[in-house]
Amino acid sequence: MTNPVPTAFRRPFRLAINTGGGDAPGLNAVIRAVVLSALNRGWDVVGIRQGYDGLLDGDGVVLLDESAVEGITHLGGTILGTTNRGNPLRWKKELPDGSIQEVDRSGEIIQAFQDRGIDALVAIGGDGSLHIASQLSDRGLPVVGVPKTIDNDLAATQVTFGFHTAVQTATDAIDKLHSTAQSHERIMVVELMGRHTGWIALFAGVSGAADAILIPEVPYRLDALCRHMEAKYEQGPRYGIVVVAEGSHPEGGEPSFVGEGDDTQNKRYGGIAEQVAAQVQEKTGLETRSLVLGHLQRGGQPTAYDRLLAVRFGTAAVDVVARGDFGCMVALDPPEVKAVPLEEAVKKIKSITPDNDVLHTARQLGISFGD
Ligand code: F6P
């Protein structure tokens, strides 16, 4: 949908920003970049709190001026708040008889944008939030997406911001595990995030010199993993580090979840490290402990790499809005940041393929994938 912003306005062009899905380091850097480059063009900027909730429930729309975004580039989290629960296009409404009905609230959202004089939206999110943005775009909302997720699982961009920081945090944790594992001659099994992909586990596992890395893309065999760890103990030093992506599963088996139901909103990955640790200890007799790094991977200051990527994405998104190139997402296609159709961008998840260079590197280093 191309509809360039006219140069002379009767009132300033009003741009809105929201952040959706799980938070990721770099969100605030994008917000600041969008605000400053929009203000530079003489536009007004508003922020919608908690995804789209700020539009639907109460008054969650705030004016974003220079002072509102001062000193936030290096801060984790998002000053706008976020949510990864509830889809406004499939809103769960409780009926008087207690049953749940799904309702599409996109009409209300589009009306709320019009009522507040908002001309366009920069939606910062992962695949779930960008999917919602894509559907709102189909219904006529002028929207430009910015790809965010620590999982790095969006196919349309070489990398998402947040991933680099998560890998650094996970690598720091693995570094610390080496000394305690070595002191006790134990195997430490650490579970990392990533949903159905193993990007964080692969990159942090290689950087942190793990002995084995389990990822969803390479189903593992317990026997192979145990043989590898026993060989490591024989060869020495007598300790081991196993990195497990939360979505990993054994050959012919299923991933491990916490939470109930068939709704992925309620069902989260979790528990695989504990399972693997118990099985390895039972099979090898080697003392094994597990831990889940969890939301630490989403917190803290973004690395310089993520900040730079975030501000590049933010300013590029404003350029795309100015061109009126709506229904697009900004994406890194080195050396450029370009715009790709949102619809295409949310169609495909990026998984680790067998020919991946880092996977190859890991195998060359003797790291086992349990296959
Ligand atoms: O998508 C980001 C992510 O951190 C995943 O790696 C993880 O599976 C999920 O979000 C956890 O979600 P929640 O914050 O709801 O526990």
Tab-separated table of C-alpha atoms and ligand atoms in Angstrom:
chain	number	residue	atom	x	y	z
A	1	MET	CA	0.000	0.000	0.000
A	2	THR	CA	1.899	3.142	-1.159
A	3	ASN	CA	0.573	6.476	-0.005
A	4	PRO	CA	3.433	8.952	0.502
A	5	VAL	CA	3.091	11.432	3.329
A	6	PRO	CA	2.302	14.871	1.829
A	7	THR	CA	4.787	17.630	2.585
A	8	ALA	CA	2.238	20.197	3.727
A	9	PHE	CA	-0.162	19.150	6.481
A	10	ARG	CA	-3.096	20.954	7.977
A	11	ARG	CA	-1.992	19.409	11.261
A	12	PRO	CA	1.195	17.508	12.074
A	13	PHE	CA	1.320	13.934	10.863
A	14	ARG	CA	0.785	11.728	13.895
A	15	LEU	CA	2.757	8.527	14.253
A	16	ALA	CA	2.015	5.882	16.894
A	17	ILE	CA	4.410	3.234	18.253
A	18	ASN	CA	3.661	0.064	20.171
A	19	THR	CA	5.697	-2.879	21.422
A	20	GLY	CA	4.202	-6.372	21.467
A	21	GLY	CA	5.233	-9.900	22.452
A	22	GLY	CA	7.989	-10.794	24.911
A	23	ASP	CA	10.314	-7.904	25.706
A	24	ALA	CA	13.805	-7.891	24.201
A	25	PRO	CA	16.862	-5.737	24.861
A	26	GLY	CA	16.864	-2.872	22.347
A	27	LEU	CA	13.131	-2.011	22.395
A	28	ASN	CA	13.775	1.338	24.065
A	29	ALA	CA	16.519	2.131	21.562
A	30	VAL	CA	14.039	1.591	18.694
A	31	ILE	CA	11.409	3.749	20.428
A	32	ARG	CA	13.887	6.609	20.884
A	33	ALA	CA	15.103	6.356	17.288
A	34	VAL	CA	11.542	6.399	15.924
A	35	VAL	CA	10.589	9.365	18.116
A	36	LEU	CA	13.657	11.469	17.292
A	37	SER	CA	13.519	10.848	13.552
A	38	ALA	CA	9.753	11.481	13.456
A	39	LEU	CA	10.133	14.711	15.464
A	40	ASN	CA	12.879	15.738	13.020
A	41	ARG	CA	10.303	15.524	10.267
A	42	GLY	CA	7.927	17.739	12.238
A	43	TRP	CA	5.568	14.878	13.163
A	44	ASP	CA	3.814	14.188	16.456
A	45	VAL	CA	4.499	10.833	18.099
A	46	VAL	CA	2.368	8.894	20.549
A	47	GLY	CA	3.015	5.573	22.275
A	48	ILE	CA	0.356	2.933	22.864
A	49	ARG	CA	0.777	1.121	26.136
A	50	GLN	CA	0.819	-2.712	26.433
A	51	GLY	CA	0.555	-3.634	22.767
A	52	TYR	CA	-2.952	-2.671	21.615
A	53	ASP	CA	-4.456	-2.827	25.111
A	54	GLY	CA	-3.847	0.904	25.599
A	55	LEU	CA	-6.264	1.615	22.746
A	56	LEU	CA	-8.894	-0.898	23.763
A	57	ASP	CA	-9.042	-0.506	27.519
A	58	GLY	CA	-8.763	2.869	29.206
A	59	ASP	CA	-6.477	5.646	28.168
A	60	GLY	CA	-3.194	4.058	27.319
A	61	VAL	CA	-1.961	6.491	24.689
A	62	VAL	CA	0.908	8.760	25.755
A	63	LEU	CA	2.612	11.648	23.997
A	64	LEU	CA	6.246	10.885	23.193
A	65	ASP	CA	8.431	13.974	22.983
A	66	GLU	CA	12.196	14.318	23.277
A	67	SER	CA	12.145	14.313	27.064
A	68	ALA	CA	10.028	11.138	27.174
A	69	VAL	CA	12.772	9.202	25.374
A	70	GLU	CA	15.821	10.826	26.910
A	71	GLY	CA	18.428	8.441	28.307
A	72	ILE	CA	16.640	5.205	27.381
A	73	THR	CA	18.819	3.767	24.579
A	74	HIS	CA	20.815	1.613	26.985
A	75	LEU	CA	17.866	0.408	29.060
A	76	GLY	CA	16.351	-3.067	28.798
A	77	GLY	CA	12.581	-3.592	28.681
A	78	THR	CA	10.179	-1.143	27.042
A	79	ILE	CA	8.907	2.166	28.418
A	80	LEU	CA	5.595	1.410	26.650
A	81	GLY	CA	5.020	-1.970	28.280
A	82	THR	CA	4.177	-5.071	26.282
A	83	THR	CA	2.079	-8.195	26.364
A	84	ASN	CA	2.393	-11.623	24.822
A	85	ARG	CA	-1.045	-12.720	25.995
A	86	GLY	CA	-4.231	-12.142	24.033
A	87	ASN	CA	-4.734	-11.389	20.373
A	88	PRO	CA	-7.074	-8.416	19.711
A	89	LEU	CA	-8.256	-10.136	16.541
A	90	ARG	CA	-9.185	-13.264	18.495
A	91	TRP	CA	-10.156	-11.619	21.769
A	92	LYS	CA	-11.479	-14.033	24.375
A	93	LYS	CA	-14.729	-12.633	25.728
A	94	GLU	CA	-16.515	-14.260	28.624
A	95	LEU	CA	-20.264	-14.599	28.014
A	96	PRO	CA	-22.855	-14.370	30.844
A	97	ASP	CA	-23.116	-18.200	30.915
A	98	GLY	CA	-19.366	-18.427	31.587
A	99	SER	CA	-18.457	-19.721	28.123
A	100	ILE	CA	-15.720	-18.049	26.085
A	101	GLN	CA	-16.297	-16.543	22.661
A	102	GLU	CA	-13.575	-15.259	20.349
A	103	VAL	CA	-14.265	-11.782	18.985
A	104	ASP	CA	-12.401	-9.725	16.391
A	105	ARG	CA	-11.696	-6.250	17.827
A	106	SER	CA	-9.799	-4.937	14.784
A	107	GLY	CA	-12.673	-2.557	13.939
A	108	GLU	CA	-12.395	-0.976	17.402
A	109	ILE	CA	-8.634	-0.634	17.016
A	110	ILE	CA	-8.897	1.075	13.643
A	111	GLN	CA	-11.648	3.364	14.994
A	112	ALA	CA	-9.491	4.205	18.046
A	113	PHE	CA	-6.621	5.182	15.727
A	114	GLN	CA	-8.955	7.480	13.769
A	115	ASP	CA	-10.472	8.998	16.921
A	116	ARG	CA	-7.005	9.926	18.157
A	117	GLY	CA	-5.918	11.357	14.819
A	118	ILE	CA	-3.218	8.717	14.371
A	119	ASP	CA	-2.022	8.483	10.762
A	120	ALA	CA	0.318	5.479	10.936
A	121	LEU	CA	1.692	2.866	13.316
A	122	VAL	CA	5.193	1.511	13.837
A	123	ALA	CA	4.598	-1.923	15.387
A	124	ILE	CA	7.650	-3.442	17.066
A	125	GLY	CA	7.253	-7.163	17.642
A	126	GLY	CA	8.083	-10.784	16.987
A	127	ASP	CA	6.193	-13.145	14.699
A	128	GLY	CA	2.982	-13.108	16.781
A	129	SER	CA	2.765	-9.310	17.039
A	130	LEU	CA	3.818	-8.801	13.422
A	131	HIS	CA	1.173	-11.284	12.319
A	132	ILE	CA	-1.431	-9.145	14.098
A	133	ALA	CA	0.110	-6.032	12.482
A	134	SER	CA	-0.113	-7.711	9.078
A	135	GLN	CA	-3.801	-8.504	9.592
A	136	LEU	CA	-4.513	-4.928	10.726
A	137	SER	CA	-2.675	-3.707	7.633
A	138	ASP	CA	-4.966	-5.895	5.489
A	139	ARG	CA	-7.919	-4.194	7.192
A	140	GLY	CA	-6.607	-0.760	6.183
A	141	LEU	CA	-4.337	0.348	9.048
A	142	PRO	CA	-1.171	2.076	7.722
A	143	VAL	CA	1.481	0.070	9.559
A	144	VAL	CA	5.229	-0.568	9.339
A	145	GLY	CA	6.755	-3.420	11.363
A	146	VAL	CA	10.106	-3.652	13.184
A	147	PRO	CA	11.375	-7.201	13.892
A	148	LYS	CA	12.191	-7.973	17.516
A	149	THR	CA	12.882	-11.212	19.320
A	150	ILE	CA	15.680	-12.758	21.311
A	151	ASP	CA	14.809	-16.020	19.489
A	152	ASN	CA	16.104	-14.705	16.112
A	153	ASP	CA	13.495	-16.841	14.351
A	154	LEU	CA	12.181	-14.411	11.721
A	155	ALA	CA	13.177	-15.525	8.228
A	156	ALA	CA	12.865	-12.155	6.507
A	157	THR	CA	15.724	-10.530	8.425
A	158	GLN	CA	19.263	-11.798	8.861
A	159	VAL	CA	19.021	-11.015	12.560
A	160	THR	CA	16.541	-9.517	15.022
A	161	PHE	CA	17.603	-7.088	17.729
A	162	GLY	CA	17.702	-8.643	21.206
A	163	PHE	CA	19.329	-11.849	19.998
A	164	HIS	CA	22.923	-10.648	20.387
A	165	THR	CA	22.312	-9.549	23.995
A	166	ALA	CA	20.569	-12.828	24.860
A	167	VAL	CA	23.521	-14.792	23.440
A	168	GLN	CA	25.940	-12.670	25.488
A	169	THR	CA	23.930	-13.201	28.689
A	170	ALA	CA	23.725	-16.950	28.061
A	171	THR	CA	27.452	-17.148	27.276
A	172	ASP	CA	28.302	-15.307	30.521
A	173	ALA	CA	26.180	-17.849	32.412
A	174	ILE	CA	27.865	-20.819	30.698
A	175	ASP	CA	31.295	-19.325	31.532
A	176	LYS	CA	30.286	-19.321	35.198
A	177	LEU	CA	29.032	-22.892	35.048
A	178	HIS	CA	32.445	-24.176	33.905
A	179	SER	CA	34.116	-23.438	37.245
A	180	THR	CA	31.430	-24.960	39.437
A	181	ALA	CA	31.054	-27.995	37.159
A	182	GLN	CA	34.821	-28.541	37.169
A	183	SER	CA	35.135	-28.146	40.968
A	184	HIS	CA	32.463	-30.791	41.609
A	185	GLU	CA	33.218	-33.003	38.603
A	186	ARG	CA	29.592	-32.621	37.559
A	187	ILE	CA	27.655	-32.301	34.352
A	188	MET	CA	25.666	-29.063	34.241
A	189	VAL	CA	22.690	-29.006	31.865
A	190	VAL	CA	21.499	-25.472	31.125
A	191	GLU	CA	18.187	-24.719	29.388
A	192	LEU	CA	18.088	-21.675	27.129
A	193	MET	CA	15.154	-19.945	25.424
A	194	GLY	CA	14.384	-19.916	21.708
A	195	ARG	CA	10.940	-21.559	21.334
A	196	HIS	CA	10.999	-23.897	18.306
A	197	THR	CA	14.488	-22.840	17.196
A	198	GLY	CA	17.930	-23.299	18.719
A	199	TRP	CA	19.692	-20.074	17.711
A	200	ILE	CA	20.487	-18.858	21.251
A	201	ALA	CA	21.612	-22.346	22.334
A	202	LEU	CA	23.817	-22.858	19.278
A	203	PHE	CA	25.532	-19.450	19.397
A	204	ALA	CA	25.956	-19.370	23.201
A	205	GLY	CA	26.908	-23.050	23.346
A	206	VAL	CA	29.726	-22.599	20.839
A	207	SER	CA	30.885	-19.301	22.399
A	208	GLY	CA	30.779	-20.835	25.884
A	209	ALA	CA	32.673	-24.004	24.827
A	210	ALA	CA	29.901	-26.460	25.700
A	211	ASP	CA	30.510	-30.204	25.289
A	212	ALA	CA	27.061	-30.817	23.852
A	213	ILE	CA	24.281	-28.638	22.450
A	214	LEU	CA	20.739	-29.914	21.957
A	215	ILE	CA	18.531	-27.948	19.564
A	216	PRO	CA	15.033	-28.569	18.158
A	217	GLU	CA	16.384	-28.725	14.611
A	218	VAL	CA	18.522	-31.797	15.467
A	219	PRO	CA	16.477	-34.326	17.492
A	220	TYR	CA	18.811	-36.019	19.968
A	221	ARG	CA	19.403	-39.621	21.062
A	222	LEU	CA	20.057	-40.032	24.771
A	223	ASP	CA	22.524	-42.870	24.123
A	224	ALA	CA	24.642	-40.718	21.835
A	225	LEU	CA	24.658	-37.836	24.320
A	226	CYS	CA	25.626	-40.140	27.210
A	227	ARG	CA	28.425	-41.811	25.221
A	228	HIS	CA	29.820	-38.383	24.373
A	229	MET	CA	29.800	-37.251	28.010
A	230	GLU	CA	31.400	-40.503	29.213
A	231	ALA	CA	34.143	-40.099	26.611
A	232	LYS	CA	34.681	-36.534	27.779
A	233	TYR	CA	35.133	-37.769	31.380
A	234	GLU	CA	37.595	-40.441	30.238
A	235	GLN	CA	39.623	-37.960	28.247
A	236	GLY	CA	39.280	-35.214	30.897
A	237	PRO	CA	38.811	-32.761	32.331
A	238	ARG	CA	36.146	-34.656	34.270
A	239	TYR	CA	33.166	-32.339	34.007
A	240	GLY	CA	30.669	-31.396	31.357
A	241	ILE	CA	28.491	-28.586	30.046
A	242	VAL	CA	25.345	-29.444	28.089
A	243	VAL	CA	23.356	-26.584	26.574
A	244	VAL	CA	19.730	-27.438	25.789
A	245	ALA	CA	17.383	-25.229	23.781
A	246	GLU	CA	13.972	-25.214	25.471
A	247	GLY	CA	12.246	-26.628	22.368
A	248	SER	CA	14.606	-29.624	21.981
A	249	HIS	CA	13.195	-33.117	21.822
A	250	PRO	CA	14.494	-36.672	21.476
A	251	GLU	CA	14.310	-38.476	18.147
A	252	GLY	CA	10.700	-39.568	17.705
A	253	GLY	CA	9.687	-37.673	20.864
A	254	GLU	CA	7.906	-34.462	21.749
A	255	PRO	CA	9.184	-31.190	23.243
A	256	SER	CA	8.541	-30.552	26.925
A	257	PHE	CA	5.929	-27.975	27.924
A	258	VAL	CA	4.669	-26.347	31.075
A	259	GLY	CA	1.022	-25.255	31.109
A	260	GLU	CA	-2.074	-26.828	29.707
A	261	GLY	CA	-4.263	-26.698	26.653
A	262	ASP	CA	-3.906	-26.453	22.923
A	263	ASP	CA	-3.616	-22.681	23.022
A	264	THR	CA	0.044	-21.786	22.549
A	265	GLN	CA	-0.601	-18.615	24.551
A	266	ASN	CA	-1.021	-20.752	27.681
A	267	LYS	CA	1.476	-23.431	26.824
A	268	ARG	CA	5.154	-22.622	27.226
A	269	TYR	CA	8.278	-24.629	26.574
A	270	GLY	CA	10.036	-25.762	29.725
A	271	GLY	CA	11.414	-28.708	31.663
A	272	ILE	CA	13.715	-30.306	29.093
A	273	ALA	CA	16.970	-29.600	31.013
A	274	GLU	CA	15.632	-31.264	34.151
A	275	GLN	CA	14.539	-34.308	32.125
A	276	VAL	CA	17.840	-34.604	30.272
A	277	ALA	CA	19.866	-34.173	33.480
A	278	ALA	CA	17.925	-36.922	35.287
A	279	GLN	CA	18.272	-39.291	32.327
A	280	VAL	CA	22.005	-38.625	31.845
A	281	GLN	CA	22.683	-39.160	35.561
A	282	GLU	CA	20.696	-42.393	35.580
A	283	LYS	CA	22.361	-43.777	32.451
A	284	THR	CA	25.959	-42.711	33.128
A	285	GLY	CA	26.109	-42.564	36.930
A	286	LEU	CA	27.764	-39.152	36.560
A	287	GLU	CA	26.504	-36.500	38.949
A	288	THR	CA	24.393	-34.102	36.930
A	289	ARG	CA	22.537	-30.877	37.780
A	290	SER	CA	20.233	-28.708	35.709
A	291	LEU	CA	19.209	-25.077	35.612
A	292	VAL	CA	16.935	-22.897	33.524
A	293	LEU	CA	18.385	-19.498	32.610
A	294	GLY	CA	14.895	-18.207	31.799
A	295	HIS	CA	13.964	-14.556	31.565
A	296	LEU	CA	17.458	-13.340	32.457
A	297	GLN	CA	18.021	-13.773	28.713
A	298	ARG	CA	15.445	-11.066	27.999
A	299	GLY	CA	16.690	-8.583	30.583
A	300	GLY	CA	19.484	-6.098	31.010
A	301	GLN	CA	21.213	-3.566	28.845
A	302	PRO	CA	21.303	-4.241	25.117
A	303	THR	CA	24.774	-4.819	23.703
A	304	ALA	CA	26.209	-2.131	21.422
A	305	TYR	CA	25.405	-4.412	18.450
A	306	ASP	CA	21.732	-4.620	19.432
A	307	ARG	CA	21.506	-0.885	20.154
A	308	LEU	CA	22.946	-0.027	16.773
A	309	LEU	CA	20.654	-2.477	14.979
A	310	ALA	CA	17.684	-1.153	16.968
A	311	VAL	CA	18.328	2.482	16.075
A	312	ARG	CA	18.944	1.555	12.431
A	313	PHE	CA	15.605	-0.288	12.366
A	314	GLY	CA	13.845	2.623	14.097
A	315	THR	CA	15.053	5.309	11.707
A	316	ALA	CA	14.492	3.041	8.696
A	317	ALA	CA	10.884	2.445	9.832
A	318	VAL	CA	10.262	6.212	9.881
A	319	ASP	CA	11.760	6.488	6.365
A	320	VAL	CA	9.373	3.747	5.220
A	321	VAL	CA	6.401	5.562	6.808
A	322	ALA	CA	7.488	8.803	5.081
A	323	ARG	CA	7.515	6.977	1.740
A	324	GLY	CA	4.031	5.691	2.487
A	325	ASP	CA	5.243	2.154	1.962
A	326	PHE	CA	2.778	0.632	4.427
A	327	GLY	CA	2.256	-3.067	5.097
A	328	CYS	CA	6.037	-3.563	5.259
A	329	MET	CA	8.603	-4.628	7.843
A	330	VAL	CA	12.169	-3.320	8.030
A	331	ALA	CA	14.763	-6.079	7.771
A	332	LEU	CA	18.533	-6.439	7.865
A	333	ASP	CA	19.917	-7.587	4.544
A	334	PRO	CA	23.584	-6.664	4.997
A	335	PRO	CA	24.850	-4.110	4.377
A	336	GLU	CA	21.400	-2.556	4.090
A	337	VAL	CA	18.232	-2.231	6.090
A	338	LYS	CA	15.420	-2.708	3.607
A	339	ALA	CA	11.619	-2.999	3.633
A	340	VAL	CA	9.947	-6.360	2.991
A	341	PRO	CA	6.195	-7.059	2.761
A	342	LEU	CA	4.827	-7.849	6.239
A	343	GLU	CA	2.695	-10.636	4.874
A	344	GLU	CA	5.774	-12.406	3.484
A	345	ALA	CA	7.842	-11.632	6.573
A	346	VAL	CA	5.499	-13.435	8.960
A	347	LYS	CA	4.982	-16.473	6.741
A	348	LYS	CA	8.243	-18.220	7.457
A	349	ILE	CA	10.124	-19.095	10.624
A	350	LYS	CA	13.928	-19.178	10.375
A	351	SER	CA	15.324	-22.466	11.657
A	352	ILE	CA	18.903	-23.761	11.752
A	353	THR	CA	19.520	-25.750	8.583
A	354	PRO	CA	22.001	-28.675	8.355
A	355	ASP	CA	24.368	-26.532	6.271
A	356	ASN	CA	24.465	-23.697	8.820
A	357	ASP	CA	28.009	-22.439	9.225
A	358	VAL	CA	27.924	-22.193	13.041
A	359	LEU	CA	26.487	-25.718	13.271
A	360	HIS	CA	29.345	-26.909	11.046
A	361	THR	CA	31.865	-25.016	13.204
A	362	ALA	CA	30.482	-26.655	16.348
A	363	ARG	CA	30.743	-30.128	14.838
A	364	GLN	CA	34.337	-29.427	13.763
A	365	LEU	CA	35.122	-28.504	17.370
A	366	GLY	CA	33.832	-31.897	18.533
A	367	ILE	CA	30.658	-30.545	20.118
A	368	SER	CA	27.976	-33.236	20.185
A	369	PHE	CA	24.387	-32.588	19.096
A	370	GLY	CA	23.319	-35.975	20.442
A	371	ASP	CA	22.643	-37.277	16.936
B	1	F6P	O1	9.824	-15.331	22.304
B	1	F6P	C1	10.608	-14.929	23.376
B	1	F6P	C2	10.514	-15.913	24.524
B	1	F6P	O2	11.384	-15.471	25.537
B	1	F6P	C3	10.786	-17.373	24.145
B	1	F6P	O3	12.154	-17.639	23.980
B	1	F6P	C4	10.128	-18.084	25.301
B	1	F6P	O4	9.756	-19.394	24.922
B	1	F6P	C5	8.921	-17.238	25.581
B	1	F6P	O5	9.201	-15.943	25.067
B	1	F6P	C6	8.591	-17.129	27.048
B	1	F6P	O6	7.426	-16.395	27.194
B	1	F6P	P1	6.894	-15.846	28.588
B	1	F6P	O7	7.513	-14.497	28.805
B	1	F6P	O8	5.435	-15.746	28.392
B	1	F6P	O9	7.285	-16.795	29.669
